[in-house]
Short mmCIF file of C-alpha atoms in Angstrom, two decimals:
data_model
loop_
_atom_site.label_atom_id
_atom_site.label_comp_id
_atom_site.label_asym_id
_atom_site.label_seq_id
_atom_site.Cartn_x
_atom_site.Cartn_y
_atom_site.Cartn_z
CA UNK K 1 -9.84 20.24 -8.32
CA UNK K 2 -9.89 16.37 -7.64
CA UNK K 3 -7.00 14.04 -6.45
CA UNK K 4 -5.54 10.79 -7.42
CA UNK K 5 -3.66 9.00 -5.21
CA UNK K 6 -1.67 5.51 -5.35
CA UNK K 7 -0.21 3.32 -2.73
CA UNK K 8 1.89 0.37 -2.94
CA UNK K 9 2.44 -1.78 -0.26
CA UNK K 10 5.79 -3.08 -1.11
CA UNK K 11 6.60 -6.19 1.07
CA UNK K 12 8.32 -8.89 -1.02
CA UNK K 13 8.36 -12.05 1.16
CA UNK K 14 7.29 -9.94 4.30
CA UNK K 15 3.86 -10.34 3.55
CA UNK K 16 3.21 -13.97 3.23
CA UNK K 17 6.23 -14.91 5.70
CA UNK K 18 3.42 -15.99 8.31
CA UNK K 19 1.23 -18.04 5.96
CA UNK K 20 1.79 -21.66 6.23
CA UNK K 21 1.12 -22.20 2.66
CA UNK K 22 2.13 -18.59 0.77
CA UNK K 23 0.91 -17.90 -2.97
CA UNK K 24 3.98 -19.37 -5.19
CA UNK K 25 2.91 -17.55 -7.92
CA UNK K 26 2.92 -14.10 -6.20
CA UNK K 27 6.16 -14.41 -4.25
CA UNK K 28 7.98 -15.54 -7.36
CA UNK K 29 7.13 -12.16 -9.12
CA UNK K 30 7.14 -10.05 -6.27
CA UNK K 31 10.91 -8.36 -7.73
CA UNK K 32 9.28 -8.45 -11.12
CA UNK K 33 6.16 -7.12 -10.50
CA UNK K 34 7.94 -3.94 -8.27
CA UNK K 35 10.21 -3.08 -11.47
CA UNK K 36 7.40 -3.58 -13.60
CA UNK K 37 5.08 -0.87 -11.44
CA UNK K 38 8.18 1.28 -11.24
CA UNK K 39 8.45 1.40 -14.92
CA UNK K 40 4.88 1.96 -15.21
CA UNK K 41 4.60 5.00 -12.99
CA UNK K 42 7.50 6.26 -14.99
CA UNK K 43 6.05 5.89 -18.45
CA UNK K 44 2.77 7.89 -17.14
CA UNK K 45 4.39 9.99 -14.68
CA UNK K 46 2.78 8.87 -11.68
CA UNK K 47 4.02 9.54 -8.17
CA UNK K 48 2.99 7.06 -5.77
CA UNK K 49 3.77 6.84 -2.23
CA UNK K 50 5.68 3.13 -1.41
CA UNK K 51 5.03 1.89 1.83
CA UNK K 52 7.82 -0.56 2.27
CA UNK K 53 8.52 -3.39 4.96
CA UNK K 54 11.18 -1.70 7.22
CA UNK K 55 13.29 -5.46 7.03
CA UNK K 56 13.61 -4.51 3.02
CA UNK K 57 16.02 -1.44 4.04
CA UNK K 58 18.71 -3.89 5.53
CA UNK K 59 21.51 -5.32 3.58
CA UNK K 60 22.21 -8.62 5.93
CA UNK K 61 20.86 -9.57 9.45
CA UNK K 62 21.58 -13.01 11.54
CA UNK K 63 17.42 -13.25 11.58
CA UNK K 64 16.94 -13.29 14.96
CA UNK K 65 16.14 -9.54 15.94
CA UNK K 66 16.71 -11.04 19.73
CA UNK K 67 15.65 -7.67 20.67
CA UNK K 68 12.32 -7.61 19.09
CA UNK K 69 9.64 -8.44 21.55
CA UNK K 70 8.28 -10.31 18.35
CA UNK K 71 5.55 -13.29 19.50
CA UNK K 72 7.75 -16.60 19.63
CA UNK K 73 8.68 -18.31 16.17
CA UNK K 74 7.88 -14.82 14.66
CA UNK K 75 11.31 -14.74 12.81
CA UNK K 76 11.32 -18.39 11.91
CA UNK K 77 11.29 -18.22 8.22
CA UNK K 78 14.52 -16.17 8.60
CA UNK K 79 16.77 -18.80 9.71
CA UNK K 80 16.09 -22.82 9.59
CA UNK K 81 15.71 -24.67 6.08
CA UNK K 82 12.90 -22.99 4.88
CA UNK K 83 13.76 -19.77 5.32
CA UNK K 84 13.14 -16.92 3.28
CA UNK K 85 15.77 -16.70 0.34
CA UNK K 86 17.66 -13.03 0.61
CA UNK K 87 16.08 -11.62 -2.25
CA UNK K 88 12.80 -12.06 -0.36
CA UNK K 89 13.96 -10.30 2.88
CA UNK K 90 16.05 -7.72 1.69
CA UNK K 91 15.38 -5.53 -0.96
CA UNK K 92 18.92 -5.24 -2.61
CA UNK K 93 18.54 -2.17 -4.87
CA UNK K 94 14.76 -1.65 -5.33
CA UNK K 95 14.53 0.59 -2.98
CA UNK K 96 17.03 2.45 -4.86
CA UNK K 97 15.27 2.49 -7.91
CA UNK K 98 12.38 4.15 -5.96
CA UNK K 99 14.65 7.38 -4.51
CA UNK K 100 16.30 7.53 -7.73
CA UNK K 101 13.27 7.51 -10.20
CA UNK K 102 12.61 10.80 -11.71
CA UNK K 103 9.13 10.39 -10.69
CA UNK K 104 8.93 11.89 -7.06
CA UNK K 105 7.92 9.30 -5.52
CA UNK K 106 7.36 8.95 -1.77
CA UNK K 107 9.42 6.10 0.16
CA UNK K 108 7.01 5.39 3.61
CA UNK K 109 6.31 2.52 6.01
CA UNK K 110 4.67 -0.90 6.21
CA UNK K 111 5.91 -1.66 9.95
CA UNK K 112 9.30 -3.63 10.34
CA UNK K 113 8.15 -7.09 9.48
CA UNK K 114 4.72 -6.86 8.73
CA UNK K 115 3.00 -7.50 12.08
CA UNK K 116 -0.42 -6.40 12.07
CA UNK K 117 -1.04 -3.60 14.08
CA UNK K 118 -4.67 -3.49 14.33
CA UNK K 119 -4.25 -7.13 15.79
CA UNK K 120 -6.35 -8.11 19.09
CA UNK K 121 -2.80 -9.59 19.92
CA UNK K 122 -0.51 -6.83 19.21
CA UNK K 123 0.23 -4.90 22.09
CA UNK K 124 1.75 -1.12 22.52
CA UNK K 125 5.07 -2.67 23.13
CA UNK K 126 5.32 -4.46 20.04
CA UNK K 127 3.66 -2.10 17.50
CA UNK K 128 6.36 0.83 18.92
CA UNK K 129 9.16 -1.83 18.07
CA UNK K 130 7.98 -1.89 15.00
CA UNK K 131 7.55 1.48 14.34
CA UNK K 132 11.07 2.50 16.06
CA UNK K 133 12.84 -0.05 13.94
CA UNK K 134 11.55 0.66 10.94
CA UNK K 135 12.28 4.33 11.23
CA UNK K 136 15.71 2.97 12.21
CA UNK K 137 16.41 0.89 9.48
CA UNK K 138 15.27 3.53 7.09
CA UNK K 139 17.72 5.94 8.75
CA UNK K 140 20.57 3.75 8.74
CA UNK K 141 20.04 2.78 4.75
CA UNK K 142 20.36 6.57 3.83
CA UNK K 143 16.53 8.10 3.42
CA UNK K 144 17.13 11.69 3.76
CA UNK K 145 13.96 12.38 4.78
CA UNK K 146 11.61 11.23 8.15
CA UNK K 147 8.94 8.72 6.94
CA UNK K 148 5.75 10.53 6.77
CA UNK K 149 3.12 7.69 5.34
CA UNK K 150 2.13 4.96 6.99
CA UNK K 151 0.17 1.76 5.60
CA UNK K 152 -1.19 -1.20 7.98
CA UNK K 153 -0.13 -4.67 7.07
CA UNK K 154 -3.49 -6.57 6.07
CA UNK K 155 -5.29 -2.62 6.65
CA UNK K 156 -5.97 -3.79 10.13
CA UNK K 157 -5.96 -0.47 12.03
CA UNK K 158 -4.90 0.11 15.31
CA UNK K 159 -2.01 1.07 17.96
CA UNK K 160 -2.20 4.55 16.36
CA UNK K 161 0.22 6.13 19.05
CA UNK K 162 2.92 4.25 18.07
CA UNK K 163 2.67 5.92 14.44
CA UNK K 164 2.00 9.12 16.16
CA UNK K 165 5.50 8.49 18.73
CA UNK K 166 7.73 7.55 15.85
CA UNK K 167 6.90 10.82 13.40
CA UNK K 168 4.39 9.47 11.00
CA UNK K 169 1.92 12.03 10.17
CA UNK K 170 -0.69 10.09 7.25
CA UNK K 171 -1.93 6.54 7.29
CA UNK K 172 -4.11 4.78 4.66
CA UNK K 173 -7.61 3.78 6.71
CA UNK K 174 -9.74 1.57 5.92
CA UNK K 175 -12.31 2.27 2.93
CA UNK K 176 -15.81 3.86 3.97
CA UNK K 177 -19.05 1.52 3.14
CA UNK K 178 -21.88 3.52 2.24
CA UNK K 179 -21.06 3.14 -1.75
CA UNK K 180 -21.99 -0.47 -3.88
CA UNK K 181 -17.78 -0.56 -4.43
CA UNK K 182 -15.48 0.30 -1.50
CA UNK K 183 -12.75 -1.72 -2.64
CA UNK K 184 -12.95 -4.72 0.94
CA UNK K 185 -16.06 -6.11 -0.37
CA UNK K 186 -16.44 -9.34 -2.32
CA UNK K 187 -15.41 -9.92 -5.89
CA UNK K 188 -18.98 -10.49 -7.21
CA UNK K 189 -20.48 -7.32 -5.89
CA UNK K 190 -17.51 -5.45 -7.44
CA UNK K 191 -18.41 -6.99 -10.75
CA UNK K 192 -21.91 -6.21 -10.68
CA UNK K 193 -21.28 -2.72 -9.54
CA UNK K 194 -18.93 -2.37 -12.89
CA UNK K 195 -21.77 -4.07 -15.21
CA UNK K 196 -23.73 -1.05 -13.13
CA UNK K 197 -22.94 2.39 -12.93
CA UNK K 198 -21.70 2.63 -9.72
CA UNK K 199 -18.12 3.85 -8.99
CA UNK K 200 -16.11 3.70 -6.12
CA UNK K 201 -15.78 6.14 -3.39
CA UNK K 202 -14.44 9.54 -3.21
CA UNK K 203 -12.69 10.06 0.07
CA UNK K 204 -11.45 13.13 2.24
CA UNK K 205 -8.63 12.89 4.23
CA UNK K 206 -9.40 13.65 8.06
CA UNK K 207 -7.19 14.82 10.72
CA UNK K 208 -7.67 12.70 14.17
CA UNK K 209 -7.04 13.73 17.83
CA UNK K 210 -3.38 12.54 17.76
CA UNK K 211 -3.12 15.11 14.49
CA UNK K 212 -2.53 11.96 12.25
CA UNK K 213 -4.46 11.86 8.77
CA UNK K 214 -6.69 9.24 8.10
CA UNK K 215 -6.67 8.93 3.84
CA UNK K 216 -9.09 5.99 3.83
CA UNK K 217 -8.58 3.65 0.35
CA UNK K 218 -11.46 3.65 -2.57
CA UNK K 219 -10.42 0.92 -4.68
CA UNK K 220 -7.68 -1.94 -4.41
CA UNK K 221 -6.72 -2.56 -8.21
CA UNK K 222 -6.94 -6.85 -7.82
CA UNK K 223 -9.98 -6.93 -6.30
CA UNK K 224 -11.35 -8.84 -8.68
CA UNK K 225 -9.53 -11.96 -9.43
CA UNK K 226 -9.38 -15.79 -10.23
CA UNK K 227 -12.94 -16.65 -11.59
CA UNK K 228 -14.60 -14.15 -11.00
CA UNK K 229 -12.52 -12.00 -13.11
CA UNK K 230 -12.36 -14.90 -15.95
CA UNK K 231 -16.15 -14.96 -16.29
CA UNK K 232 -16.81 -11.41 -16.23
CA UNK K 233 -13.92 -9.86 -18.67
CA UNK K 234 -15.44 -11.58 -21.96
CA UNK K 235 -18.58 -9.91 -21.80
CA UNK K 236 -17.80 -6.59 -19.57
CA UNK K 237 -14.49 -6.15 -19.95
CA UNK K 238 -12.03 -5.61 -16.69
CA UNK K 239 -13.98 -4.91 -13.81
CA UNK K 240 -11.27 -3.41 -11.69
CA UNK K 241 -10.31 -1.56 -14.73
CA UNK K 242 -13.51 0.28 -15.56
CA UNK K 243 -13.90 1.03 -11.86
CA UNK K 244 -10.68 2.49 -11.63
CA UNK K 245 -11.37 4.66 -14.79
CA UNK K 246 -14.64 5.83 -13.19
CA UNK K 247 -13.14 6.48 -9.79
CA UNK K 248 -10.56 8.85 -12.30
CA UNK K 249 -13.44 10.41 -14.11
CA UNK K 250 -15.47 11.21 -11.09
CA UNK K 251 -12.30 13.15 -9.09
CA UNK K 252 -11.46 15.18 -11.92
CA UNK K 253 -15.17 16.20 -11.81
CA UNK K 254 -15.19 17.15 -8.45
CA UNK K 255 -12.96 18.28 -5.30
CA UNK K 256 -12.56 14.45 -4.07
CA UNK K 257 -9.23 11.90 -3.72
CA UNK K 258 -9.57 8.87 -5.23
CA UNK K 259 -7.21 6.81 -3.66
CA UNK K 260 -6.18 3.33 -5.54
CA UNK K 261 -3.70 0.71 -3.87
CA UNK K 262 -1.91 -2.52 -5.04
CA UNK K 263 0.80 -4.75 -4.11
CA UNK K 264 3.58 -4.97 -6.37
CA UNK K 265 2.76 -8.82 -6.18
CA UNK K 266 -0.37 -8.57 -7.88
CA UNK K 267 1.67 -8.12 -10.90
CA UNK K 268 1.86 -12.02 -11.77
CA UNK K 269 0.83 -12.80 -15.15
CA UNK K 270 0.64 -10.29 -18.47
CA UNK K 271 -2.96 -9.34 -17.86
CA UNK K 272 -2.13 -7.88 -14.46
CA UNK K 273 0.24 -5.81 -16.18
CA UNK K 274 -2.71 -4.81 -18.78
CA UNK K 275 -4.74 -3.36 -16.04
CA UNK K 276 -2.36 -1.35 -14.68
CA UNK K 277 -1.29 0.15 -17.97
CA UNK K 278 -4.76 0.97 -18.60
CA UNK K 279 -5.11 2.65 -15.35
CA UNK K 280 -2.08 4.51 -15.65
CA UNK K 281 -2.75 5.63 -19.22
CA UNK K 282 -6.52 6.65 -18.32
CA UNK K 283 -5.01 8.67 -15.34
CA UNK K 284 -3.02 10.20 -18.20
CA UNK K 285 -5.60 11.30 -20.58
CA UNK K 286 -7.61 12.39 -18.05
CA UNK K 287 -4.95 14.48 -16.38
CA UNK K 288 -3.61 16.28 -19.51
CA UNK K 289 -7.37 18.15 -20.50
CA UNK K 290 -8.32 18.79 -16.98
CA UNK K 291 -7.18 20.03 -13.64
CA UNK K 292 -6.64 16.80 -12.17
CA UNK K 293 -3.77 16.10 -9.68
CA UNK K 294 -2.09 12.80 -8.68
CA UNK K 295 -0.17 13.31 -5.50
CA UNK K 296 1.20 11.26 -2.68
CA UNK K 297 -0.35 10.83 0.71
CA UNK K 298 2.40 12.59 2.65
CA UNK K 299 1.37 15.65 -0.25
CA UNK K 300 -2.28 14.76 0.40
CA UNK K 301 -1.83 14.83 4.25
CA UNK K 302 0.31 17.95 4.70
CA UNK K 303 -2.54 20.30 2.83
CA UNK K 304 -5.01 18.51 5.25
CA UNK K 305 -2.89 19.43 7.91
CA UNK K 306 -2.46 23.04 6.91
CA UNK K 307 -6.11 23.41 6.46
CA UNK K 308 -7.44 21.94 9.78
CA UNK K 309 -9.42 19.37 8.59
CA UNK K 310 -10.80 17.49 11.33
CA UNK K 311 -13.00 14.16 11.63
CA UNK K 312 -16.43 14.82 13.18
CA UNK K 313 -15.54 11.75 15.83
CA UNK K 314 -12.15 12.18 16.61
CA UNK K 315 -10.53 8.93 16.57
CA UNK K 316 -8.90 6.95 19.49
CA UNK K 317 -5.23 6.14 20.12
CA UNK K 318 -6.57 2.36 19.62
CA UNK K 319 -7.42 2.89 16.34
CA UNK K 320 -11.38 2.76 17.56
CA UNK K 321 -14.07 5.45 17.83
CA UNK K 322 -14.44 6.77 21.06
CA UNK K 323 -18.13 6.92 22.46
#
C-alpha cells in the first residue's frame, strides 16, 4: 500500500526577506496562492502537512527580536522604509484557515525567520533560537498540539539537534539522486525525463541516531518553469504535471511514499493553478479504485517510528554522514 505525501512551505515574505532583489511576482500572490492551495486540498481532500515560518504565528512585533542572536541587519526589512508590509510578516488569519479546514491538515515548522540551518554560517546557538522561538510563537498563537514536522528553509540540512532539543520528530531531507528526476536537478533534464519514461523517486522514510525521520522529497511541483516550461508544454504537455501523475501511479503500485512539495508562491499566474488541479484531481482518481493513502509527514513519521525503521548510516547531529 503506497503513500502520497505533500508539503508546503508556507513563508509569505519570510522567504525572499534576504534577497536583495525578491521575485515581485511571487510575493504579490503569496496570500493568494496559500488560499488558492487551501481550497484546492479541500476540493480533493488532500491533507498536507504546512510548514510555516514561526514569525507568521505573531500578530504584531517592534521587528527587532533584540534577543535573537540573528547575524547583524538580519531583521532589517522589518523596520526602516523598505520594510516588509504586515501582510508579508504576519499571517493574519491563514493560519487559521489551515486548523480550521476540514481537511486534517498538519500545521509544522519552517524555523522562525527562515534562516538556513544547513548554513556553513549558522551556528548551534542560532539554529536552537530558531527552533525555541518558533515552538514559542506557535504556543503562544493557540496550536494545541507540539509541532512534529520540520522543513529546512532553502532544504539546506543541518543543526539537526536543535530539531531534535525543541520536540520535532520528522524533517523533509533532501531528495536521493540515483533516479533521471529527483526533483533538485535542472529544468531540462526534468523535461526530458517526462518526454521519457522515467518517474521520480519513491522514498522511505528513515529513522536517524537522534530518532528523527528523514522523509527525503521526490518531486517539487515548479520545477520546471519560465522557458523551459513554455517550450516544452506545446508538444509534451506539463512536465511537472505528468511527473507528478507518474510519481502517483507508481506508489499506488507499490509500498513507496511519493512525497511532492511546493510553495504556496508558486501559485502566480492561472496555469500554476492548472497544474495543481491536475495533480490533485489525478491523486483523486487514483485514490478512489485503489489502496492508495495520502498522509502527512508527522502520520508518515510516527508509523516509521513505531516500526523501527532505521537508516543503514545513521546520520550525524550536523546534518552529515558520519564516517
Amino acid at each position: 500500500m503506497g503513500t502520497v505525501v505533500l508539503s508546503v512551505d508556507a513563508e509569505l515574505g519570510w522567504g525572499f526577506h534576504d534577497f536583495a532583489e525578491p521575485p515581485r511576482d511571487r510575493l504579490a500572490n503569496a496570500r493568494r496562492g496559500w488560499r488558492t492551495l487551501l481550497d484546492l486540498c479541500e476540493e480533493y481532500r488532500v491533507p498536507a502537512t504546512w510548514a510555516v515560518v514561526g514569525h507568521l504565528f505573531l500578530e504584531a512585533c517592534d521587528g527587532r527580536h533584540e534577543d535573537h542572536p540573528a547575524p547583524p541587519g538580519w531583521f532589517e526589512h522589518e523596520r526602516g522604509t523598505d520594510r516588509m508590509s504586515s501582510s508579508r510578516r504576519f499571517a493574519d488569519g491563514l493560519i487559521e484557515r489551515i486548523d480550521g479546514a476540514e481537511v486534517d491538515h498538519e500545521i509544522g515548522l519552517h524555523t522562525f525567520s527562515h534562516v538556513e540551518l544547513g548554513a556553513g554560517g549558522t551556528t548551534a546557538r542560532l539554529a536552537d533560537a530558531e527552533l525555541a522561538a518558533a515552538v514559542e510563537a506557535a504556543r503562544e498563537w493557540g496550536l494545541d498540539r507540539q509541532p512534529r514536522s520540520f522543513v529546512f528553509p532553502r532544504n539546506k540540512v543541518g543543526n539537526l539537534q536543535a530539531l531534535a532539543d525543541h520536540g520535532i520528530t520528522c524533517y523533509r531531507g533532501t531528495a536521493p539522486t540515483d533516479r533521471p528526476t529527483d526533483g533538485y536537478g535542472g529544468a531540462g533534464r526534468l523535461v526530458r525525463a517526462a518526454v521519457g519514461s522515467a518517474s521520480p523517486p519513491l522514498v522511505e522514510p528513515r529513522q536517524d541516531s537522534l530518532g528523527l525521520v528523514d522523509l527525503p522529497a521526490s518531486l517539487f511541483l515548479f520545477s520546471v518553469e519560465g522557458l523551459a516550461r513554455s517550450v516544452a508544454e506545446p508538444f509534451v504537455g506539463d512536465p511537472v504535471a505528468i511527473l507528478a501523475r507518474r510519481g502517483i501511479d507508481e506508489a499506488a503500485a507499490s509500498d513507496g511514499v511519493f512525497h511532492m512539495w511546493l510553495h504556496p508562491n508558486n501559485l502566480v499566474t492561472p496555469r500554476d493553478v492548472v497544474r495543481m488541479e491536475a495533480i490533485l484531481e489525478h491523486l483523486a482518481r487514483v485514490r478512489a479504485r485503489t489502496d492508495l493513502r495520502v498522509r502527512t509527514m508527522g502520520a508518515v513519521a510516527a508509523t516509521a517510528r513505531e516500526g523501527g525503521e532505521t537508516v543503514a548510516k545513521a546520520v550525524a547531529t550536523d546534518g552529515s554522514a558520519p564516517e
